Coordinates of C-alpha atoms and ligand atoms in Angstrom, one line a residue:
Chain B
M258 CA 19.3 2.0 -37.8
S259 CA 16.3 2.1 -40.0
Y260 CA 13.4 4.4 -39.6
G261 CA 11.1 1.5 -38.4
A262 CA 13.7 0.2 -36.0
W263 CA 14.0 3.6 -34.3
I264 CA 10.2 3.8 -33.9
M265 CA 10.1 0.3 -32.5
L266 CA 12.9 1.1 -30.1
T267 CA 11.2 4.3 -29.0
G268 CA 7.8 2.5 -28.5
S269 CA 9.5 -0.3 -26.6
L270 CA 11.2 2.1 -24.3
V271 CA 7.8 3.8 -23.7
G272 CA 6.4 0.3 -23.0
V273 CA 9.1 -0.8 -20.6
T274 CA 9.2 2.5 -18.7
C275 CA 5.5 2.9 -18.4
G276 CA 5.0 -0.8 -17.7
I277 CA 7.3 -0.9 -14.7
V278 CA 6.0 2.2 -13.0
G279 CA 2.4 1.2 -13.9
C280 CA 2.7 -2.0 -11.7
F281 CA 2.9 0.1 -8.6
L282 CA 0.0 2.2 -9.7
I283 CA -2.1 -0.9 -10.1
L284 CA -1.0 -2.4 -6.7
R285 CA -1.7 0.9 -4.9
K286 CA -5.0 1.4 -6.7
M287 CA -3.9 4.7 -8.1
A288 CA -4.8 4.5 -11.8
M289 CA -6.9 7.6 -11.4
L290 CA -4.2 9.7 -9.9
A291 CA -1.8 8.6 -12.7
D292 CA -4.4 9.7 -15.2
A293 CA -4.6 13.1 -13.6
I294 CA -0.8 13.5 -13.5
S295 CA -0.4 12.5 -17.1
H296 CA -2.6 15.4 -18.0
T297 CA -1.4 18.1 -15.5
V298 CA 2.2 17.7 -16.5
L299 CA 1.2 19.6 -19.6
L300 CA 1.1 22.6 -17.4
G301 CA 4.6 21.7 -16.2
I302 CA 5.9 21.5 -19.7
V303 CA 4.5 24.9 -20.7
L304 CA 5.7 26.6 -17.6
A305 CA 9.2 25.0 -18.0
Y306 CA 9.3 26.4 -21.6
L307 CA 8.1 29.9 -20.5
V308 CA 10.8 30.0 -17.8
S309 CA 13.7 28.4 -19.7
H310 CA 12.8 29.3 -23.3
S311 CA 14.0 25.9 -24.3
L312 CA 12.4 22.6 -25.2
E313 CA 15.3 20.6 -23.9
G314 CA 14.5 17.4 -22.1
I315 CA 15.9 18.3 -18.7
Y316 CA 13.7 21.4 -18.3
M317 CA 10.7 19.4 -19.3
L318 CA 11.5 16.7 -16.8
V319 CA 11.9 19.2 -14.0
G320 CA 8.8 21.2 -14.9
A321 CA 6.7 18.0 -15.1
G322 CA 8.2 16.6 -11.9
I323 CA 7.2 19.7 -10.0
I324 CA 3.7 19.9 -11.4
G325 CA 3.2 16.1 -11.0
L326 CA 4.2 16.4 -7.3
L327 CA 1.9 19.5 -7.0
T328 CA -1.0 17.4 -8.4
A329 CA -0.4 14.6 -6.0
F330 CA 0.0 17.1 -3.1
L331 CA -3.2 19.0 -3.8
V332 CA -5.1 15.8 -4.2
Q333 CA -3.8 14.7 -0.8
V334 CA -4.6 18.0 0.9
L335 CA -8.2 18.0 -0.5
H336 CA -8.6 14.3 0.5
T337 CA -7.4 14.7 4.1
S338 CA -9.7 17.7 4.5
G339 CA -12.7 15.6 3.7
V340 CA -13.2 15.6 -0.1
Q341 CA -13.7 12.2 -1.6
S342 CA -10.6 11.0 -3.3
D343 CA -12.0 10.7 -6.8
A344 CA -13.7 14.1 -6.5
A345 CA -10.4 15.5 -5.3
I346 CA -8.5 14.1 -8.3
G347 CA -11.2 15.4 -10.7
V348 CA -11.0 18.9 -9.3
V349 CA -7.2 19.2 -9.3
F350 CA -6.8 17.4 -12.6
T351 CA -9.2 19.6 -14.6
S352 CA -8.1 22.9 -13.0
L353 CA -4.3 22.4 -13.6
F354 CA -4.9 20.9 -17.0
A355 CA -7.2 23.8 -18.0
F356 CA -4.6 26.3 -16.8
G357 CA -2.0 24.5 -19.0
V358 CA -4.2 24.6 -22.0
I359 CA -4.9 28.4 -21.5
L360 CA -1.2 29.1 -21.2
L361 CA -0.5 27.1 -24.3
S362 CA -3.1 28.9 -26.4
A363 CA -2.1 32.3 -25.0
F364 CA 1.6 31.8 -25.9
A365 CA 0.9 29.6 -28.9
G366 CA 3.0 31.7 -31.2
K367 CA 6.0 31.3 -29.0
V368 CA 5.7 27.8 -27.8
H369 CA 6.7 25.1 -30.3
L370 CA 4.1 22.7 -28.9
D371 CA 0.5 22.3 -29.9
V372 CA -2.3 20.9 -27.8
N373 CA -3.1 18.2 -30.3
H374 CA 0.5 17.0 -30.4
A375 CA 0.7 16.9 -26.6
L376 CA -2.5 15.0 -26.3
M377 CA -2.0 12.5 -29.1
G378 CA 1.8 12.4 -29.5
E379 CA 3.4 11.8 -32.9
I380 CA 5.7 8.9 -32.9
T381 CA 6.2 9.1 -36.7
F382 CA 8.3 12.2 -36.3
I383 CA 10.5 10.8 -33.5
P384 CA 13.3 9.5 -35.8
W385 CA 13.9 12.9 -37.4
N386 CA 14.2 14.8 -34.1
T387 CA 17.7 13.8 -33.3
L388 CA 20.2 14.7 -30.7
T389 CA 23.5 16.0 -32.0
I390 CA 26.5 16.7 -29.8
G391 CA 29.7 18.1 -31.4
G392 CA 28.4 17.4 -34.8
M393 CA 27.8 13.8 -34.0
N394 CA 24.3 12.4 -34.7
L395 CA 23.4 10.3 -31.6
G396 CA 19.9 9.2 -32.8
P397 CA 16.5 10.4 -31.8
S398 CA 16.4 12.6 -28.7
A399 CA 13.3 10.8 -27.5
V400 CA 15.3 7.6 -27.2
W401 CA 17.8 9.4 -25.0
M402 CA 15.1 11.0 -22.9
L403 CA 13.2 7.7 -22.4
G404 CA 16.4 5.8 -21.7
S405 CA 17.5 8.3 -19.0
V406 CA 14.1 8.2 -17.4
L407 CA 14.0 4.4 -17.5
L408 CA 17.5 4.3 -15.8
I409 CA 16.4 6.8 -13.1
N410 CA 13.2 4.8 -12.4
L411 CA 15.2 1.5 -12.2
I412 CA 17.7 3.0 -9.8
L413 CA 15.0 4.4 -7.6
I414 CA 13.0 1.2 -7.6
F415 CA 16.2 -0.8 -6.8
L416 CA 17.2 1.5 -4.0
F417 CA 13.7 1.7 -2.4
Y418 CA 12.4 -1.7 -3.4
K419 CA 11.5 -3.0 0.1
E420 CA 10.1 0.4 1.2
I421 CA 7.9 0.6 -1.9
K422 CA 6.8 -3.0 -1.4
I423 CA 5.8 -2.7 2.2
S424 CA 4.1 0.7 1.9
S425 CA 2.1 -0.6 -1.1
F426 CA 1.0 -3.8 0.8
D427 CA 0.5 -2.5 4.3
P428 CA 1.0 1.2 4.7
A429 CA 0.0 1.1 8.4
M430 CA 2.6 -1.4 9.3
A431 CA 5.1 0.5 7.1
S432 CA 4.7 3.8 9.0
A433 CA 4.6 1.9 12.3
I434 CA 8.1 0.7 11.7
G435 CA 9.3 4.2 10.6
I436 CA 9.1 4.0 6.8
P437 CA 8.2 7.4 5.4
V438 CA 5.1 6.3 3.5
M439 CA 4.3 9.8 2.2
F440 CA 7.9 10.2 0.9
I441 CA 7.5 6.9 -1.0
H442 CA 4.2 8.1 -2.4
Y443 CA 5.6 11.3 -3.7
L444 CA 8.7 9.4 -5.0
L445 CA 6.4 7.2 -7.1
M446 CA 4.4 10.2 -8.3
S447 CA 7.6 11.9 -9.4
M448 CA 8.4 8.7 -11.4
V449 CA 5.0 8.8 -13.0
S450 CA 5.5 12.4 -13.9
I451 CA 8.9 12.1 -15.6
T452 CA 7.7 8.9 -17.3
T453 CA 4.8 10.7 -18.7
V454 CA 6.8 13.6 -20.0
A455 CA 9.4 11.3 -21.6
S456 CA 6.6 9.3 -23.3
F457 CA 4.6 12.4 -24.3
D458 CA 6.3 13.1 -27.6
S459 CA 5.8 9.5 -28.7
V460 CA 2.3 8.6 -27.6
G461 CA 0.7 11.8 -26.1
A462 CA -1.1 12.3 -22.8
I463 CA -4.1 10.2 -23.5
L464 CA -2.4 7.0 -24.6
V465 CA 0.4 7.2 -22.1
V466 CA -2.3 6.4 -19.5
A467 CA -3.0 3.2 -21.5
M468 CA 0.7 2.3 -21.5
L469 CA 0.9 3.0 -17.7
I470 CA -2.1 1.0 -16.6
V471 CA -2.8 -1.7 -19.1
P472 CA 0.4 -3.7 -19.0
G473 CA 0.5 -3.6 -15.2
A474 CA -3.2 -4.7 -14.9
T475 CA -2.5 -7.6 -17.3
A476 CA 0.7 -8.7 -15.4
Y477 CA -1.3 -8.6 -12.2
L478 CA -3.5 -11.3 -13.6
L479 CA -0.6 -13.5 -14.5
T480 CA 1.7 -13.8 -11.5
D481 CA 1.9 -14.0 -7.8
K482 CA 5.3 -12.4 -7.4
L483 CA 6.0 -8.7 -7.5
I484 CA 9.3 -8.9 -9.3
V485 CA 7.8 -11.2 -12.0
M486 CA 4.9 -8.8 -12.3
L487 CA 7.4 -6.0 -13.1
V488 CA 9.1 -8.1 -15.8
I489 CA 5.9 -9.3 -17.4
S490 CA 4.5 -5.8 -17.5
A491 CA 7.6 -4.5 -19.2
A492 CA 7.5 -7.3 -21.7
I493 CA 3.8 -6.6 -22.5
G494 CA 4.8 -3.0 -23.1
V495 CA 7.4 -4.1 -25.6
I496 CA 5.1 -6.5 -27.4
A497 CA 2.4 -3.8 -27.6
A498 CA 5.0 -1.4 -29.1
I499 CA 6.4 -3.8 -31.7
G500 CA 3.0 -5.4 -32.5
G501 CA 1.4 -2.0 -32.7
Y502 CA 4.0 -0.8 -35.2
Y503 CA 3.4 -3.7 -37.6
A504 CA -0.3 -3.4 -37.2
A505 CA -0.1 0.3 -38.1
L506 CA 2.0 -0.5 -41.1
I507 CA -0.4 -3.2 -42.4
W508 CA -3.6 -1.3 -41.9
N509 CA -2.1 2.2 -42.3
I510 CA -3.4 3.5 -39.0
S511 CA -2.0 5.6 -36.1
I512 CA 1.1 3.9 -34.6
S513 CA 0.5 5.1 -31.1
G514 CA -3.2 4.3 -31.3
S515 CA -2.5 0.8 -32.5
M516 CA 0.2 0.3 -29.7
A517 CA -2.4 1.1 -27.1
S518 CA -5.0 -1.1 -28.8
I519 CA -2.6 -4.1 -28.9
A520 CA -2.0 -3.6 -25.1
G521 CA -5.8 -3.5 -24.6
L522 CA -6.1 -6.7 -26.7
I523 CA -3.5 -8.5 -24.6
F524 CA -5.3 -7.5 -21.5
A525 CA -8.7 -8.8 -22.8
V526 CA -7.2 -12.1 -23.8
T527 CA -5.5 -12.5 -20.4
F528 CA -8.5 -11.4 -18.5
I529 CA -10.5 -14.3 -20.1
L530 CA -7.8 -17.0 -20.2
S531 CA -5.5 -16.3 -17.2
P532 CA -4.9 -19.6 -15.4
K533 CA -5.0 -17.9 -11.9
H534 CA -7.3 -15.0 -11.9
G535 CA -9.0 -15.2 -15.4
L536 CA -12.7 -15.3 -16.1
M537 CA -12.5 -18.9 -17.4
A538 CA -10.5 -20.1 -14.4
K539 CA -13.1 -18.5 -12.1
L540 CA -16.0 -20.0 -13.9
I541 CA -14.4 -23.4 -13.8
A542 CA -13.5 -23.0 -10.1
R543 CA -17.1 -22.0 -9.3
R544 CA -18.4 -24.9 -11.2
S545 CA -16.2 -27.4 -9.4
I546 CA -17.3 -25.9 -6.0
V547 CA -20.9 -26.3 -7.0
A548 CA -20.2 -29.8 -8.2
E549 CA -18.6 -30.6 -4.8
Q550 CA -21.5 -29.3 -2.9
S551 CA -24.1 -31.2 -4.8
Chain X
M274 CA 9.2 1.0 34.2
N275 CA 5.8 0.7 32.5
P276 CA 6.1 -0.5 28.9
V277 CA 3.3 1.8 27.8
K278 CA 2.1 5.0 29.4
V279 CA -0.8 6.7 27.8
S280 CA -1.6 10.2 29.2
N281 CA -4.7 12.1 28.4
V282 CA -4.9 11.1 24.8
T283 CA -7.8 12.5 22.7
V284 CA -8.3 11.6 19.1
A285 CA -10.9 13.1 16.7
Y286 CA -11.7 12.3 13.1
D287 CA -13.2 15.4 11.3
R288 CA -13.7 17.1 14.7
K289 CA -15.8 14.1 15.8
P290 CA -14.1 12.8 19.0
V291 CA -13.4 9.1 18.9
L292 CA -11.3 8.7 22.0
Q293 CA -11.5 11.1 24.9
E294 CA -8.9 11.7 27.5
I295 CA -7.6 8.2 27.7
T296 CA -5.1 7.7 30.5
F297 CA -3.6 4.4 31.5
D298 CA -0.4 2.5 32.3
M299 CA 0.1 -1.0 30.8
P300 CA 1.7 -3.4 33.3
E301 CA 4.8 -5.3 32.1
G302 CA 4.7 -9.0 31.2
K303 CA 0.9 -9.3 31.0
L304 CA -1.6 -10.2 28.4
I305 CA -4.1 -7.4 28.2
G306 CA -7.4 -7.7 26.5
V307 CA -9.2 -4.7 25.1
V308 CA -13.0 -4.9 24.8
G309 CA -15.7 -2.5 23.7
P310 CA -18.5 -2.3 21.2
N311 CA -17.9 -1.7 17.4
G312 CA -16.7 1.8 16.9
A313 CA -15.5 2.2 20.5
G314 CA -12.1 3.3 19.2
K315 CA -10.1 0.1 20.0
S316 CA -8.3 0.2 16.6
T317 CA -7.9 3.9 16.9
L318 CA -6.3 3.5 20.3
I319 CA -3.6 1.2 18.9
K320 CA -3.1 3.6 15.9
A321 CA -2.7 6.5 18.2
I322 CA -0.2 4.7 20.3
L323 CA 1.8 3.8 17.2
G324 CA 1.7 7.3 15.9
L325 CA -0.3 6.3 12.8
I326 CA -2.9 9.0 13.3
P327 CA -2.5 12.4 14.8
T328 CA -3.8 12.9 18.4
A329 CA -5.6 16.1 19.3
S330 CA -3.9 16.1 22.7
G331 CA -2.0 13.8 25.1
T332 CA 1.2 11.8 25.0
V333 CA 2.3 8.2 24.7
D334 CA 5.5 6.8 26.1
I335 CA 7.0 3.5 25.4
Y336 CA 9.4 2.6 28.2
G337 CA 9.6 6.2 29.1
K338 CA 10.4 7.6 25.7
P339 CA 8.3 8.7 22.7
Y340 CA 7.3 6.0 20.3
K341 CA 9.5 7.4 17.5
S342 CA 12.7 6.5 19.3
Q343 CA 11.4 3.1 20.5
R344 CA 10.0 1.6 17.3
K345 CA 12.2 -1.5 17.5
L346 CA 10.7 -2.4 20.8
V347 CA 7.1 -2.5 19.4
G348 CA 5.4 -5.2 17.3
Y349 CA 2.1 -4.6 15.4
V350 CA -0.6 -7.0 14.1
P351 CA -3.1 -4.9 12.2
Q352 CA -6.7 -6.1 11.5
R353 CA -6.4 -8.8 8.9
G354 CA -8.9 -7.0 6.6
S355 CA -6.8 -3.9 6.5
V356 CA -4.6 -5.2 3.7
D357 CA -5.1 -6.5 0.2
W358 CA -4.5 -10.3 0.3
D359 CA -4.3 -10.4 -3.5
F360 CA -1.0 -8.6 -3.4
P361 CA 1.5 -10.6 -5.4
T362 CA 3.7 -12.0 -2.7
N363 CA 4.1 -15.1 -0.6
A364 CA 3.9 -15.9 3.1
L365 CA 7.7 -15.8 3.7
D366 CA 7.9 -12.3 2.1
V367 CA 5.2 -10.9 4.3
V368 CA 6.9 -12.3 7.4
L369 CA 10.2 -10.8 6.2
M370 CA 8.5 -7.4 6.3
G371 CA 8.7 -7.7 10.1
R372 CA 12.5 -7.4 9.6
Y373 CA 12.4 -4.2 7.5
G374 CA 12.5 -2.0 10.6
H375 CA 15.8 -3.7 11.7
I376 CA 17.4 -3.7 8.3
G377 CA 17.6 0.0 7.4
W378 CA 17.7 1.8 4.2
F379 CA 19.1 0.5 0.9
R380 CA 19.6 -3.1 2.2
R381 CA 17.9 -6.3 1.5
P382 CA 16.8 -8.9 4.0
G383 CA 19.8 -11.3 4.5
K384 CA 20.3 -14.9 5.5
K385 CA 19.8 -14.1 9.1
D386 CA 16.5 -12.3 8.5
T387 CA 15.3 -15.2 6.4
A388 CA 16.2 -17.6 9.2
I389 CA 14.3 -15.5 11.7
A390 CA 11.3 -15.3 9.4
L391 CA 11.3 -19.1 8.8
Q392 CA 11.5 -19.7 12.5
A393 CA 8.6 -17.3 13.1
L394 CA 6.5 -19.2 10.5
D395 CA 7.5 -22.4 12.2
K396 CA 6.3 -21.1 15.6
V397 CA 2.8 -20.5 14.2
G398 CA 2.8 -23.8 12.4
M399 CA 3.1 -22.3 8.9
K400 CA 6.6 -23.4 7.8
E401 CA 5.3 -25.6 5.0
Y402 CA 3.4 -22.6 3.6
A403 CA 6.4 -20.3 3.3
S404 CA 6.3 -20.1 -0.4
R405 CA 2.5 -20.1 -0.7
Q406 CA 1.0 -17.1 -2.4
I407 CA -0.9 -15.2 0.4
S408 CA -4.2 -15.1 -1.5
Q409 CA -4.2 -18.9 -1.4
L410 CA -4.2 -19.1 2.4
S411 CA -7.3 -19.5 4.5
G412 CA -8.3 -16.6 6.9
G413 CA -6.8 -18.4 9.8
Q414 CA -3.5 -19.0 7.9
Q415 CA -3.4 -15.4 6.9
Q416 CA -3.8 -14.4 10.5
R417 CA -0.9 -16.7 11.5
V418 CA 1.3 -15.1 8.8
F419 CA 0.5 -11.7 10.4
L420 CA 1.4 -13.1 13.8
A421 CA 4.6 -14.6 12.4
R422 CA 5.5 -11.2 11.0
A423 CA 5.1 -9.6 14.4
L424 CA 7.3 -12.3 15.9
A425 CA 9.9 -11.5 13.3
Q426 CA 9.9 -7.9 14.6
D427 CA 11.4 -9.4 17.7
A428 CA 9.7 -6.8 19.9
T429 CA 9.1 -6.3 23.6
V430 CA 5.6 -4.9 23.5
Y431 CA 3.0 -6.2 21.0
F432 CA -0.2 -4.6 19.8
M433 CA -2.7 -7.0 18.1
D434 CA -5.9 -5.9 16.5
E435 CA -8.6 -8.6 16.6
P436 CA -6.3 -11.5 15.9
F437 CA -9.1 -14.0 16.8
V438 CA -11.6 -12.7 14.3
G439 CA -12.6 -15.2 11.6
V440 CA -10.1 -17.9 12.5
D441 CA -10.7 -21.6 12.9
A442 CA -10.4 -23.4 16.3
A443 CA -6.9 -24.7 15.6
T444 CA -5.6 -21.2 14.8
E445 CA -7.3 -19.8 17.9
K446 CA -5.5 -22.4 20.0
A447 CA -2.2 -21.7 18.2
I448 CA -2.6 -18.0 18.8
I449 CA -3.4 -18.3 22.5
S450 CA -0.4 -20.6 23.1
L451 CA 1.8 -18.1 21.3
L452 CA 0.5 -15.3 23.5
N453 CA 1.3 -17.3 26.6
E454 CA 4.8 -18.1 25.3
L455 CA 5.4 -14.3 24.7
K456 CA 4.2 -13.7 28.2
A457 CA 6.6 -16.4 29.6
Q458 CA 9.4 -14.5 27.9
G459 CA 8.4 -11.4 29.8
K460 CA 6.8 -9.6 26.9
T461 CA 3.7 -7.4 27.2
V462 CA 0.9 -7.9 24.8
L463 CA -2.2 -5.8 24.2
V464 CA -4.9 -7.6 22.2
V465 CA -8.2 -6.2 20.9
H466 CA -10.7 -8.9 21.5
H467 CA -14.3 -9.3 20.4
D468 CA -15.5 -12.5 22.2
L469 CA -16.5 -11.7 25.8
Q470 CA -16.9 -15.4 26.5
T471 CA -13.1 -16.0 26.5
V472 CA -11.9 -12.8 28.1
K473 CA -11.5 -14.3 31.5
E474 CA -9.8 -17.3 30.2
Y475 CA -7.3 -15.5 28.0
F476 CA -6.3 -12.3 29.6
D477 CA -4.6 -11.3 32.8
W478 CA -5.8 -7.7 32.5
T479 CA -8.7 -6.2 30.7
L480 CA -9.2 -2.7 29.4
L481 CA -12.9 -1.8 28.9
L482 CA -13.2 1.0 26.3
N483 CA -16.0 3.0 24.8
K484 CA -14.6 6.3 23.6
R485 CA -13.5 6.8 27.2
K486 CA -11.7 4.3 29.4
I487 CA -14.3 2.5 31.5
A488 CA -11.9 0.4 33.5
L489 CA -8.5 -1.1 33.4
G490 CA -7.2 -3.7 35.8
P491 CA -6.8 -7.4 36.6
T492 CA -9.6 -9.2 34.7
E493 CA -11.1 -10.7 37.9
E494 CA -11.5 -7.2 39.3
V495 CA -12.7 -5.2 36.3
F496 CA -14.6 -7.7 34.1
T497 CA -17.8 -7.2 36.0
I498 CA -21.5 -7.0 34.8
D499 CA -21.4 -3.4 36.1
N500 CA -18.5 -2.4 34.0
L501 CA -19.8 -4.3 30.9
Q502 CA -23.0 -2.4 31.3
K503 CA -21.2 0.9 31.3
T504 CA -19.2 -0.2 28.2
Y505 CA -21.9 -1.7 26.1
G506 CA -24.8 0.4 27.5
G507 CA -28.3 -0.8 26.3
R508 CA -26.7 -3.4 24.1
L509 CA -26.0 -5.5 27.2
S510 CA -29.4 -7.1 27.1
F511 CA -28.2 -9.1 24.1
L512 CA -25.0 -9.8 25.9
D513 CA -27.0 -11.3 28.8
T514 CA -28.3 -14.1 26.6
Q515 CA -24.9 -14.5 25.0
L516 CA -22.8 -14.4 28.2
D517 CA -22.7 -17.3 30.6
P518 CA -22.6 -15.6 34.0
S519 CA -19.8 -17.8 35.1
H520 CA -17.6 -16.0 32.6
V521 CA -18.2 -12.7 34.3
V522 CA -17.1 -11.6 37.7
Q523 CA -20.1 -11.1 39.9
S524 CA -19.9 -7.8 41.8
Ligands
ADP765 N1 -10.3 7.1 8.9 C1 -11.4 7.4 9.6 N2 -12.1 8.5 9.3 C2 -13.2 8.9 9.9 N3 -13.7 8.2 11.0 C3 -13.1 7.0 11.3 C4 -11.9 6.6 10.7 N4 -11.5 5.4 11.2 C5 -12.4 5.2 12.2 N5 -13.4 6.1 12.3 C6 -14.5 6.2 13.2 O1 -13.9 6.2 14.5 C7 -14.7 5.4 15.4 C8 -13.8 4.3 16.0 O2 -13.3 3.4 15.1 P1 -12.4 2.2 15.4 O3 -11.2 2.7 16.2 O4 -12.1 1.5 14.2 O5 -13.4 1.3 16.3 P2 -13.2 -0.2 16.8 O6 -11.9 -0.7 16.4 O7 -13.4 -0.1 18.3 O8 -14.4 -0.9 16.2 C9 -15.8 4.8 14.6 O9 -17.0 5.6 14.8 C10 -15.3 4.9 13.2 O10 -16.4 5.1 12.3
MG766 MG1 -11.3 -2.2 15.0

């Protein structure tokens, strides 16, 4: 496969994986928590490296999963003991992230990871960092990592679909009928954590938030069915990735930055034009109500 | 055996007591209205019974056993405002959620569940709206969907939180005939109610609540000016003008 094709495949996998998980973040109004987790997993990555002395995917995923859960847990603890939830997120987010940055700078010589890379990602290098097993070149390792995480997420969503759905729509009813709402919450947060780590290399901690939130927020405006929302969101992720790649080629700009920008552009257009929830539709509806009344 | 036995239940949010030493037995096969001013702890009482919030002390038994082992016997209608009606789903899907407790892990609602859900929608006069997106339903229709979901739970005891709030007259009639049908089937229903005018007409028994239990008993015995005064305190002066004396039992 060509260099460009690998980049587009990687970007699309980021788009699909983030887009699907992102829908649940939108529905549960948890964009802020996702933002926090996408940064604190940096600490997980550094700790995983310091413990395992390896940058292999599996250690990164476990480290990020643990720190992601820790983030969600600490936010929950602070919140239930009376701290406002956005303040709780702010405190946990900045403390754990700062600790990650400190560790990273203290062990900078030993860790083959720099803050800039972790924050911004570098999708242009992805095709050269390949996975070889028994002398066989299996393509970029990021593709394998993203593919595995996508598969894990899909399996979890498939297995717990109705539990995730009811605990997102009506958590009180869900726990009344015995669904472990907190388990589902942490399950989703684990999915966010591993999704973030897998996307890190390509788009970095800052843009991964865009890929998590924007496609889901756009899909929310376009459909009234959960399953359709998941599909649209994934599709927007792919369009943003491919469109972003070509835009970056044409204007010679950052690939990941242009991916996130395209996602933002799709959102803006949808927000204005969506037939159901868009700005135009609302204005027209308001006008017809006014017309009816007069 | 009593469907619900609440013993000495105290609930506090941030150490501020909201319910204090609540003790009562619910009689079987009755419609029980719960009245009390805003913030009296009516919703909290239901949540405590259903184990949705921790209690500082006390126990709740459903047919003699803890709630956890009796979930399938209990149906719940939360306050309509407690969920996001913009959630991407339709009426049938919401009613099917009433089946989730019976379905178990890793399984999807089947044909039988869909049939039960459609029947429940039919009972509340909403069958034609099965595939309607929930944000496009009126307040009364949304409330009926919630009731249909509780029916789909196929329970023996029901807890309903303010089902009559913000509904049209037709929905109010539909709900009340549904309540009477449940009663005719021998089910027990506890309903948080805000409209004192209709308490005597709708409910066999009444629980008057304001942080503490003021009274519980047959409506004609406990729904008295005296008890209302104890429940609503100084606010009863406004009740006087609102309340036609014929609706209240004179003591
Ligand atoms: N989650 C909560 N955290 C803190 N206080 C609460 C919470 N929910 C309810 N309260 C308080 O508990 C009291 C009882 O609330 P509630 O049971 O909703 O009353 P009602 O349903 O009778 O209007 C109110 O004073 C309310 O402010
Ligand atoms: Mg209430």
